[in-house]
Short mmCIF file of C-alpha atoms in Angstrom, two decimals:
data_model
loop_
_atom_site.label_atom_id
_atom_site.label_comp_id
_atom_site.label_asym_id
_atom_site.label_seq_id
_atom_site.Cartn_x
_atom_site.Cartn_y
_atom_site.Cartn_z
CA UNK A 934 -21.74 8.52 -17.70
CA UNK A 935 -18.74 10.62 -16.63
CA UNK A 936 -15.40 8.89 -16.12
CA UNK A 937 -12.62 10.53 -14.14
CA UNK A 938 -9.13 9.22 -14.90
CA UNK A 939 -6.43 10.02 -12.38
CA UNK A 940 -3.01 9.15 -13.73
CA UNK A 941 -0.05 8.76 -11.37
CA UNK A 942 3.29 8.55 -13.17
CA UNK A 943 6.45 10.51 -12.39
CA UNK A 944 7.68 10.45 -16.03
CA UNK A 945 4.53 10.43 -18.08
CA UNK A 946 6.12 11.63 -21.33
CA UNK A 947 8.59 8.73 -21.26
CA UNK A 948 5.94 6.09 -20.64
CA UNK A 949 4.89 4.32 -23.85
CA UNK A 950 2.02 2.56 -22.10
CA UNK A 951 0.60 5.78 -20.63
CA UNK A 952 0.94 7.55 -23.99
CA UNK A 953 -0.83 4.60 -25.57
CA UNK A 954 -3.68 4.83 -23.06
CA UNK A 955 -4.00 8.55 -23.64
CA UNK A 956 -4.24 8.04 -27.41
CA UNK A 957 -6.83 5.31 -26.83
CA UNK A 958 -9.38 7.44 -24.97
CA UNK A 959 -12.83 7.04 -26.55
CA UNK A 960 -13.48 10.41 -28.25
CA UNK A 961 -17.25 10.42 -27.78
CA UNK A 962 -17.23 9.69 -24.07
CA UNK A 963 -17.46 12.16 -21.23
CA UNK A 964 -14.01 11.81 -19.73
CA UNK A 965 -11.99 13.96 -17.35
CA UNK A 966 -8.29 13.13 -17.47
CA UNK A 967 -5.83 14.37 -14.86
CA UNK A 968 -2.11 13.81 -14.33
CA UNK A 969 -1.55 13.87 -10.58
CA UNK A 970 2.22 14.39 -10.75
CA UNK A 971 1.66 17.63 -12.67
CA UNK A 972 0.00 19.24 -9.63
CA UNK A 973 2.32 21.15 -7.31
CA UNK A 974 -0.38 21.22 -4.64
CA UNK A 975 -3.82 19.72 -4.98
CA UNK A 976 -6.80 22.05 -5.09
CA UNK A 977 -8.76 20.02 -2.56
CA UNK A 978 -12.15 21.63 -3.23
CA UNK A 979 -11.79 21.17 -6.97
CA UNK A 980 -10.55 17.59 -6.69
CA UNK A 981 -13.44 16.73 -4.41
CA UNK A 982 -15.96 18.39 -6.77
CA UNK A 983 -14.49 16.36 -9.63
CA UNK A 984 -14.97 13.16 -7.63
CA UNK A 985 -18.58 14.05 -6.83
CA UNK A 986 -19.33 14.60 -10.51
CA UNK A 987 -17.77 11.34 -11.68
CA UNK A 988 -19.73 8.12 -12.05
CA UNK A 989 -16.62 6.02 -12.51
CA UNK A 990 -13.22 6.84 -11.06
CA UNK A 991 -10.18 5.26 -12.69
CA UNK A 992 -6.83 5.19 -10.91
CA UNK A 993 -4.17 4.57 -13.52
CA UNK A 994 -0.53 3.93 -12.69
CA UNK A 995 2.50 1.67 -12.98
CA UNK A 996 3.02 -0.61 -9.99
CA UNK A 997 6.08 0.58 -8.06
CA UNK A 998 7.03 -1.53 -5.04
CA UNK A 999 3.63 -3.18 -4.76
CA UNK A 1000 1.70 0.10 -4.77
CA UNK A 1001 0.90 3.21 -6.78
CA UNK A 1002 3.57 5.90 -7.20
CA UNK A 1003 3.87 8.43 -4.38
CA UNK A 1004 1.79 11.05 -6.23
CA UNK A 1005 -1.37 8.95 -5.86
CA UNK A 1006 -0.74 8.54 -2.13
CA UNK A 1007 -0.16 12.29 -1.84
CA UNK A 1008 -3.50 12.81 -3.58
CA UNK A 1009 -5.20 10.37 -1.18
CA UNK A 1010 -3.58 11.96 1.88
CA UNK A 1011 -4.59 15.47 0.78
CA UNK A 1012 -7.87 15.20 -1.12
CA UNK A 1013 -9.54 12.31 0.69
CA UNK A 1014 -10.16 14.02 4.00
CA UNK A 1015 -12.07 11.94 6.49
CA UNK A 1016 -14.89 14.47 6.71
CA UNK A 1017 -15.30 14.29 2.93
CA UNK A 1018 -15.19 10.49 2.61
CA UNK A 1019 -17.29 9.39 5.57
CA UNK A 1020 -17.84 12.31 7.91
CA UNK A 1021 -21.19 12.52 9.71
CA UNK A 1022 -22.11 9.21 8.08
CA UNK A 1023 -22.55 10.97 4.75
CA UNK A 1024 -20.89 9.16 1.87
CA UNK A 1025 -20.77 11.49 -1.15
CA UNK A 1026 -18.88 8.87 -3.18
CA UNK A 1027 -21.26 6.02 -2.37
CA UNK A 1028 -22.13 3.71 -5.26
CA UNK A 1029 -19.65 5.30 -7.64
CA UNK A 1030 -17.35 2.80 -9.30
CA UNK A 1031 -13.60 2.62 -8.81
CA UNK A 1032 -11.42 0.93 -11.38
CA UNK A 1033 -7.66 0.47 -11.31
CA UNK A 1034 -5.62 0.41 -14.54
CA UNK A 1035 -2.25 -0.89 -13.47
CA UNK A 1036 0.80 -1.66 -15.58
CA UNK A 1037 3.56 -3.94 -14.39
CA UNK A 1038 7.01 -4.68 -15.68
CA UNK A 1039 6.71 -8.33 -14.62
CA UNK A 1040 4.46 -11.00 -16.14
CA UNK A 1041 1.17 -11.97 -14.48
CA UNK A 1042 2.60 -15.20 -13.11
CA UNK A 1043 5.14 -13.27 -11.01
CA UNK A 1044 2.32 -12.02 -8.79
CA UNK A 1045 1.57 -15.14 -6.82
CA UNK A 1046 3.00 -16.97 -3.83
CA UNK A 1047 6.32 -18.41 -4.98
CA UNK A 1048 6.42 -16.06 -7.98
CA UNK A 1049 9.20 -13.52 -8.44
CA UNK A 1050 7.10 -10.74 -6.89
CA UNK A 1051 5.61 -13.00 -4.25
CA UNK A 1052 2.49 -10.88 -3.66
CA UNK A 1053 -0.75 -10.95 -5.64
CA UNK A 1054 -2.03 -7.81 -7.34
CA UNK A 1055 -5.13 -8.04 -5.14
CA UNK A 1056 -2.96 -8.03 -2.01
CA UNK A 1057 -0.92 -5.11 -3.39
CA UNK A 1058 -4.10 -3.16 -4.04
CA UNK A 1059 -5.81 -4.14 -0.76
CA UNK A 1060 -5.05 -0.76 0.88
CA UNK A 1061 -6.70 1.03 -2.07
CA UNK A 1062 -9.63 -1.36 -1.99
CA UNK A 1063 -10.04 -0.63 1.72
CA UNK A 1064 -10.30 3.08 0.91
CA UNK A 1065 -13.04 2.28 -1.61
CA UNK A 1066 -14.84 0.17 0.97
CA UNK A 1067 -14.60 2.95 3.56
CA UNK A 1068 -16.13 5.36 1.02
CA UNK A 1069 -18.86 2.89 0.00
CA UNK A 1070 -17.49 2.94 -3.54
CA UNK A 1071 -17.91 -0.14 -5.72
CA UNK A 1072 -14.56 -1.74 -6.55
CA UNK A 1073 -14.28 -2.98 -10.13
CA UNK A 1074 -12.16 -5.95 -11.20
CA UNK A 1075 -8.63 -4.67 -11.82
CA UNK A 1076 -7.50 -3.85 -15.36
CA UNK A 1077 -3.92 -5.10 -15.34
CA UNK A 1078 -1.50 -4.78 -18.26
CA UNK A 1079 1.64 -6.82 -17.83
CA UNK A 1080 4.79 -6.07 -19.83
CA UNK A 1081 3.20 -3.63 -22.27
CA UNK A 1082 6.41 -3.41 -24.27
CA UNK A 1083 6.15 -7.05 -25.32
CA UNK A 1084 2.57 -6.87 -26.65
CA UNK A 1085 2.05 -7.61 -30.34
CA UNK A 1086 0.21 -5.14 -32.60
CA UNK A 1087 -2.86 -7.39 -32.50
CA UNK A 1088 -2.77 -7.50 -28.71
CA UNK A 1089 -2.47 -3.73 -28.63
CA UNK A 1090 -5.53 -3.32 -30.89
CA UNK A 1091 -7.45 -5.56 -28.51
CA UNK A 1092 -6.12 -3.53 -25.59
CA UNK A 1093 -7.56 -0.31 -27.06
CA UNK A 1094 -11.04 -1.83 -27.15
CA UNK A 1095 -10.74 -3.46 -23.71
CA UNK A 1096 -9.46 -0.21 -22.22
CA UNK A 1097 -12.27 1.84 -23.75
CA UNK A 1098 -14.81 -0.66 -22.43
CA UNK A 1099 -13.23 -0.51 -18.97
CA UNK A 1100 -13.62 3.27 -19.00
CA UNK A 1101 -17.18 3.51 -20.26
CA UNK A 1102 -19.05 0.20 -20.48
CA UNK A 1103 -21.73 -0.39 -17.82
CA UNK A 1104 -20.85 -3.04 -15.25
CA UNK A 1105 -20.85 -5.99 -14.86
CA UNK A 1106 -18.79 -6.96 -17.88
CA UNK A 1107 -21.50 -9.35 -19.11
CA UNK A 1108 -22.19 -10.47 -22.68
CA UNK A 1109 -25.32 -8.30 -22.75
CA UNK A 1110 -23.49 -5.17 -21.58
CA UNK A 1111 -20.65 -5.86 -23.98
CA UNK A 1112 -23.01 -6.25 -26.94
CA UNK A 1113 -24.90 -3.08 -26.05
CA UNK A 1114 -21.60 -1.20 -25.82
CA UNK A 1115 -20.42 -2.44 -29.22
CA UNK A 1116 -23.82 -1.65 -30.79
CA UNK A 1117 -23.65 1.91 -29.51
CA UNK A 1118 -20.09 2.34 -30.77
CA UNK A 1119 -21.12 0.98 -34.18
CA UNK A 1120 -23.99 3.44 -34.33
CA UNK A 1121 -21.64 6.32 -33.59
CA UNK A 1122 -19.26 5.13 -36.28
CA UNK A 1123 -22.01 4.75 -38.88
CA UNK A 1124 -23.29 8.24 -38.11
CA UNK A 1125 -19.87 9.63 -38.97
CA UNK A 1126 -19.61 7.87 -42.35
CA UNK A 1127 -19.87 9.92 -45.60
CA UNK A 1128 -23.40 10.00 -47.10
CA UNK A 1129 -22.63 7.48 -49.88
CA UNK A 1130 -21.49 4.87 -47.31
CA UNK A 1131 -24.40 5.33 -44.92
CA UNK A 1132 -26.40 2.51 -46.54
CA UNK A 1133 -23.54 0.02 -46.09
CA UNK A 1134 -23.03 1.21 -42.53
CA UNK A 1135 -26.69 0.71 -41.65
CA UNK A 1136 -26.56 -2.78 -43.20
CA UNK A 1137 -23.63 -3.71 -40.93
CA UNK A 1138 -25.48 -2.33 -37.91
CA UNK A 1139 -28.61 -4.33 -38.81
CA UNK A 1140 -26.57 -7.52 -39.25
CA UNK A 1141 -24.93 -6.88 -35.87
CA UNK A 1142 -28.34 -6.41 -34.24
CA UNK A 1143 -29.54 -9.67 -35.82
CA UNK A 1144 -26.44 -11.46 -34.47
CA UNK A 1145 -27.20 -10.07 -31.01
CA UNK A 1146 -30.73 -11.48 -31.19
CA UNK A 1147 -29.34 -14.86 -32.29
CA UNK A 1148 -26.80 -14.77 -29.44
CA UNK A 1149 -29.54 -13.94 -26.95
CA UNK A 1150 -31.48 -16.99 -28.10
CA UNK A 1151 -28.36 -19.15 -27.83
CA UNK A 1152 -27.69 -17.80 -24.32
CA UNK A 1153 -31.25 -18.67 -23.27
CA UNK A 1154 -30.90 -22.21 -24.65
CA UNK A 1155 -27.53 -22.60 -22.88
CA UNK A 1156 -29.03 -21.42 -19.60
CA UNK A 1157 -31.83 -24.02 -19.94
CA UNK A 1158 -29.32 -26.81 -20.61
CA UNK A 1159 -27.21 -25.76 -17.58
CA UNK A 1160 -30.26 -25.75 -15.32
CA UNK A 1161 -30.98 -29.41 -16.11
CA UNK A 1162 -27.38 -30.43 -15.36
CA UNK A 1163 -26.18 -31.77 -12.05
CA UNK A 1164 -23.35 -30.11 -10.18
CA UNK B 99 24.20 -2.23 16.43
CA UNK B 100 23.20 0.76 14.31
CA UNK B 101 19.52 1.58 13.97
CA UNK B 102 18.25 3.81 11.20
CA UNK B 103 14.88 5.45 11.88
CA UNK B 104 13.06 6.89 8.88
CA UNK B 105 10.12 9.00 9.97
CA UNK B 106 7.34 9.84 7.52
CA UNK B 107 4.97 12.49 8.81
CA UNK B 108 3.78 15.61 6.97
CA UNK B 109 3.31 17.65 10.19
CA UNK B 110 5.92 16.30 12.55
CA UNK B 111 5.96 19.27 14.90
CA UNK B 112 2.22 18.91 15.52
CA UNK B 113 2.39 15.19 16.23
CA UNK B 114 2.45 14.45 19.96
CA UNK B 115 3.20 10.77 19.35
CA UNK B 116 6.17 11.51 17.08
CA UNK B 117 7.53 14.08 19.51
CA UNK B 118 7.14 11.49 22.25
CA UNK B 119 9.08 8.91 20.22
CA UNK B 120 11.81 11.41 19.51
CA UNK B 121 12.17 12.24 23.21
CA UNK B 122 12.26 8.50 24.00
CA UNK B 123 15.29 7.62 21.88
CA UNK B 124 17.83 5.65 23.95
CA UNK B 125 20.73 8.09 24.43
CA UNK B 126 23.49 5.46 24.52
CA UNK B 127 22.48 3.69 21.31
CA UNK B 128 23.89 4.22 17.84
CA UNK B 129 20.87 5.71 16.12
CA UNK B 130 20.44 7.65 12.90
CA UNK B 131 17.17 9.54 12.79
CA UNK B 132 15.79 11.07 9.59
CA UNK B 133 12.58 12.94 8.79
CA UNK B 134 11.68 12.03 5.22
CA UNK B 135 9.23 14.90 4.68
CA UNK B 136 12.02 17.37 5.40
CA UNK B 137 13.89 16.32 2.25
CA UNK B 138 13.08 18.30 -0.88
CA UNK B 139 14.80 15.67 -3.02
CA UNK B 140 16.42 12.54 -1.73
CA UNK B 141 20.19 12.20 -2.02
CA UNK B 142 19.97 8.67 -3.40
CA UNK B 143 23.65 7.77 -2.88
CA UNK B 144 23.59 9.02 0.72
CA UNK B 145 20.29 7.31 1.53
CA UNK B 146 21.58 4.05 0.12
CA UNK B 147 24.85 4.36 2.07
CA UNK B 148 22.82 4.95 5.23
CA UNK B 149 20.83 1.79 4.55
CA UNK B 150 23.99 -0.24 4.00
CA UNK B 151 25.39 0.94 7.33
CA UNK B 152 22.28 0.15 9.34
CA UNK B 153 21.70 -3.17 11.08
CA UNK B 154 18.06 -2.41 11.80
CA UNK B 155 15.86 -0.14 9.69
CA UNK B 156 12.80 1.34 11.36
CA UNK B 157 10.02 2.86 9.27
CA UNK B 158 7.97 5.08 11.55
CA UNK B 159 4.73 6.74 10.50
CA UNK B 160 1.03 7.29 11.15
CA UNK B 161 -1.25 5.05 9.12
CA UNK B 162 -3.02 7.16 6.49
CA UNK B 163 -5.52 5.32 4.32
CA UNK B 164 -4.07 1.88 5.09
CA UNK B 165 -0.49 2.82 4.19
CA UNK B 166 2.39 5.12 5.09
CA UNK B 167 2.21 8.82 4.17
CA UNK B 168 3.25 9.73 0.62
CA UNK B 169 6.76 10.78 1.70
CA UNK B 170 7.71 7.19 2.51
CA UNK B 171 6.46 6.01 -0.87
CA UNK B 172 8.42 8.82 -2.54
CA UNK B 173 11.49 7.59 -0.66
CA UNK B 174 10.86 4.01 -1.78
CA UNK B 175 10.26 5.06 -5.40
CA UNK B 176 13.45 7.15 -5.47
CA UNK B 177 15.97 5.49 -3.17
CA UNK B 178 15.09 1.83 -3.60
CA UNK B 179 16.21 1.42 -7.19
CA UNK B 180 15.93 -2.09 -8.50
CA UNK B 181 19.64 -2.32 -9.20
CA UNK B 182 20.37 -1.37 -5.60
CA UNK B 183 17.86 -3.74 -3.98
CA UNK B 184 18.31 -6.88 -6.05
CA UNK B 185 20.31 -6.09 -9.15
CA UNK B 186 22.70 -8.77 -10.45
CA UNK B 187 21.47 -11.02 -7.66
CA UNK B 188 23.38 -8.97 -5.12
CA UNK B 189 21.36 -8.09 -2.06
CA UNK B 190 23.19 -5.39 -0.08
CA UNK B 191 20.34 -5.21 2.46
CA UNK B 192 20.16 -8.96 3.03
CA UNK B 193 19.68 -10.07 6.64
CA UNK B 194 19.23 -6.57 7.94
CA UNK B 195 16.09 -6.17 10.04
CA UNK B 196 13.10 -4.01 9.12
CA UNK B 197 10.71 -2.84 11.80
CA UNK B 198 7.60 -0.72 11.40
CA UNK B 199 6.48 1.68 14.12
CA UNK B 200 2.97 2.65 13.13
CA UNK B 201 0.48 4.85 14.95
CA UNK B 202 -3.23 4.70 14.26
CA UNK B 203 -6.13 6.89 15.23
CA UNK B 204 -8.42 3.87 15.57
CA UNK B 205 -8.27 1.13 18.23
CA UNK B 206 -6.67 -2.24 17.48
CA UNK B 207 -10.04 -3.98 17.14
CA UNK B 208 -10.95 -1.74 14.15
CA UNK B 209 -8.31 -3.51 12.07
CA UNK B 210 -10.06 -6.80 11.42
CA UNK B 211 -12.72 -8.14 9.13
CA UNK B 212 -15.99 -6.55 10.22
CA UNK B 213 -14.13 -3.85 12.17
CA UNK B 214 -14.48 -0.16 11.33
CA UNK B 215 -11.31 -0.20 9.20
CA UNK B 216 -12.03 -3.63 7.72
CA UNK B 217 -8.40 -4.43 6.88
CA UNK B 218 -5.77 -5.89 9.18
CA UNK B 219 -2.53 -4.02 9.84
CA UNK B 220 -0.67 -6.96 8.30
CA UNK B 221 -2.70 -6.62 5.09
CA UNK B 222 -2.15 -2.86 5.08
CA UNK B 223 1.59 -3.38 5.44
CA UNK B 224 1.79 -6.30 2.97
CA UNK B 225 3.21 -4.11 0.17
CA UNK B 226 6.01 -2.94 2.51
CA UNK B 227 6.62 -6.51 3.67
CA UNK B 228 6.90 -7.57 0.03
CA UNK B 229 9.64 -4.96 -0.48
CA UNK B 230 11.49 -6.40 2.51
CA UNK B 231 11.10 -9.89 1.09
CA UNK B 232 12.40 -8.77 -2.30
CA UNK B 233 15.45 -7.26 -0.60
CA UNK B 234 16.00 -10.35 1.59
CA UNK B 235 15.49 -8.17 4.67
CA UNK B 236 14.09 -9.75 7.83
CA UNK B 237 10.66 -8.35 8.69
CA UNK B 238 10.14 -7.76 12.41
CA UNK B 239 6.76 -8.02 14.13
CA UNK B 240 5.05 -4.63 13.80
CA UNK B 241 5.21 -2.11 16.64
CA UNK B 242 1.72 -0.61 16.57
CA UNK B 243 0.52 2.18 18.83
CA UNK B 244 -3.21 2.72 18.71
CA UNK B 245 -4.79 5.98 19.88
CA UNK B 246 -1.67 7.41 21.51
CA UNK B 247 -3.68 10.36 22.83
CA UNK B 248 -5.71 8.10 25.13
CA UNK B 249 -2.74 6.35 26.79
CA UNK B 250 -2.34 6.81 30.54
CA UNK B 251 0.94 8.06 32.00
CA UNK B 252 1.77 4.51 33.12
CA UNK B 253 1.11 3.17 29.63
CA UNK B 254 3.35 5.89 28.20
CA UNK B 255 6.19 4.95 30.57
CA UNK B 256 5.82 1.35 29.42
CA UNK B 257 5.77 2.58 25.82
CA UNK B 258 9.15 4.32 26.26
CA UNK B 259 10.77 1.04 27.33
CA UNK B 260 9.01 -1.05 24.68
CA UNK B 261 9.97 1.46 21.99
CA UNK B 262 13.62 1.52 23.08
CA UNK B 263 13.70 -2.27 23.06
CA UNK B 264 12.15 -2.32 19.58
CA UNK B 265 14.92 -0.04 18.36
CA UNK B 266 17.89 -1.77 19.93
CA UNK B 267 17.14 -5.15 21.54
CA UNK B 268 18.40 -8.20 19.64
CA UNK B 269 15.66 -10.29 18.05
CA UNK B 270 13.69 -12.43 18.67
CA UNK B 271 11.93 -10.70 21.54
CA UNK B 272 12.54 -13.65 23.89
CA UNK B 273 12.79 -13.62 27.66
CA UNK B 274 16.55 -14.17 27.40
CA UNK B 275 17.08 -11.26 25.00
CA UNK B 276 14.83 -9.05 27.06
CA UNK B 277 16.72 -9.85 30.27
CA UNK B 278 20.08 -9.24 28.62
CA UNK B 279 18.85 -5.90 27.31
CA UNK B 280 17.61 -4.80 30.73
CA UNK B 281 20.84 -5.96 32.37
CA UNK B 282 22.88 -3.87 29.93
CA UNK B 283 20.68 -0.81 30.49
CA UNK B 284 21.01 -1.27 34.25
CA UNK B 285 24.77 -1.42 33.95
CA UNK B 286 24.80 1.81 31.94
CA UNK B 287 22.60 3.50 34.54
CA UNK B 288 24.74 2.30 37.47
CA UNK B 289 27.89 3.58 35.76
CA UNK B 290 26.34 7.05 35.61
CA UNK B 291 25.43 7.17 39.31
CA UNK B 292 27.40 9.46 41.67
CA UNK B 293 30.28 7.72 43.53
CA UNK B 294 28.40 7.46 46.85
CA UNK B 295 25.52 5.57 45.21
CA UNK B 296 27.65 3.14 43.21
CA UNK B 297 27.53 0.46 45.94
CA UNK B 298 23.71 0.52 46.00
CA UNK B 299 23.65 0.44 42.21
CA UNK B 300 25.92 -2.59 42.07
CA UNK B 301 23.73 -4.32 44.68
CA UNK B 302 20.65 -3.79 42.48
CA UNK B 303 22.53 -5.11 39.46
CA UNK B 304 23.65 -8.23 41.38
CA UNK B 305 20.10 -8.87 42.61
CA UNK B 306 18.85 -8.52 39.03
CA UNK B 307 21.46 -11.01 37.82
CA UNK B 308 20.41 -13.45 40.56
CA UNK B 309 16.74 -13.07 39.49
CA UNK B 310 17.78 -13.82 35.92
CA UNK B 311 19.47 -17.04 37.02
CA UNK B 312 16.35 -18.03 38.98
CA UNK B 313 14.16 -17.24 35.99
CA UNK B 314 16.38 -19.34 33.72
CA UNK B 315 15.94 -22.31 36.05
CA UNK B 316 12.16 -21.78 36.14
CA UNK B 317 12.08 -21.59 32.34
CA UNK B 318 13.99 -24.89 32.08
CA UNK B 319 11.58 -26.58 34.48
CA UNK B 320 8.59 -25.21 32.55
CA UNK B 321 10.04 -26.49 29.27
CA UNK B 322 10.46 -29.98 30.78
CA UNK B 323 6.84 -30.00 32.02
CA UNK B 324 5.56 -28.91 28.59
CA UNK B 325 7.52 -31.66 26.86
CA UNK B 326 5.75 -34.35 28.89
CA UNK B 327 2.31 -32.91 28.06
CA UNK B 328 0.08 -34.13 25.25
CA UNK B 329 -1.18 -31.76 22.56
#
């Protein structure tokens, strides 16, 4: 799977959250990373080719005034020509996935009616979601990071894993898909271990696989119990 | 009343609708007109001073991908600093009016659930409306022009008047405010007539005033009838 990350941020070097995301990219994955603000003019043909080649498109930005920074809109206005997106009823981006990684300076609770921001994230992103719908792209649940600066070290470690999964894990974000993703990551890690630690690594992987099997059984049992319950 | 018109359009000279709007500006009114795309970098202090001086702010643009062109977002991101808009709980833009003049290539019916665009204009403009709310600015009903190119000459004549009223007529857009606006315009026109036509002009103005009085009476009667009706 190829993931295309389009980052819109006018001062990328000064952004601790964006630098954090960049350092958190999964090294083994097939990822194309682009900073939109760095382009003087967009090479439309190249940008469109990049979109065609991607399986998952990630739009990554801080929320400024209930929307992405101007550079993302400039990219939309220039690269997403109508003929490309839905001309002649051809949809070259159909069934690709679109994810949004959005950072906000305000806490999550601000984004509701009566909250300090007064508008939900979903409502803020509705214009983007409408573009996805027009292109027949699948819209993924939003990856929102509120007040990055206040996260603890533990929360940041969790964020690395969640971010990597958002970039590369097959959708939907189910237990099965999550387990498969972790198993694959473990395998890659074990393969990189020095020869004398390979045996230990394989033992961990086997234990993990056994746990997955146990979890699958538990999930089946749980599903059976739920089926016999009333609403 | 001072009206500030901020136009966002990447190819203004090629836009027949924008050229039409520009030619339709009411000559007697106090209007500041600015083309945002013409600015290389925004003079933040000057833009903010302009906003402070305006009573009504008009954002005028074609709808590109369910939002304004990138130049308007660049203006927002640069000029609307947080400290200016709501810093220290001071709201320098409070109680000003914000109107949106938006042109679309698709007909009105496309902007609904199930329509070709699938998103309402209100939902498309929700991020802008949230900015207005944050700044304690009064949001005016949107002035939307769909498929300008297909308008008849009669519709265009009507559009000139409606547009001028949107720029300068006191809100709300009630019968009373509309009549007062027309009466004022008539007065200005009569004043400009050659001396030998002044008498005729004054006669028209008097007749118009009489019609207004009649209409006021009719409106009162109608209100009384409505009050006695059930829901």
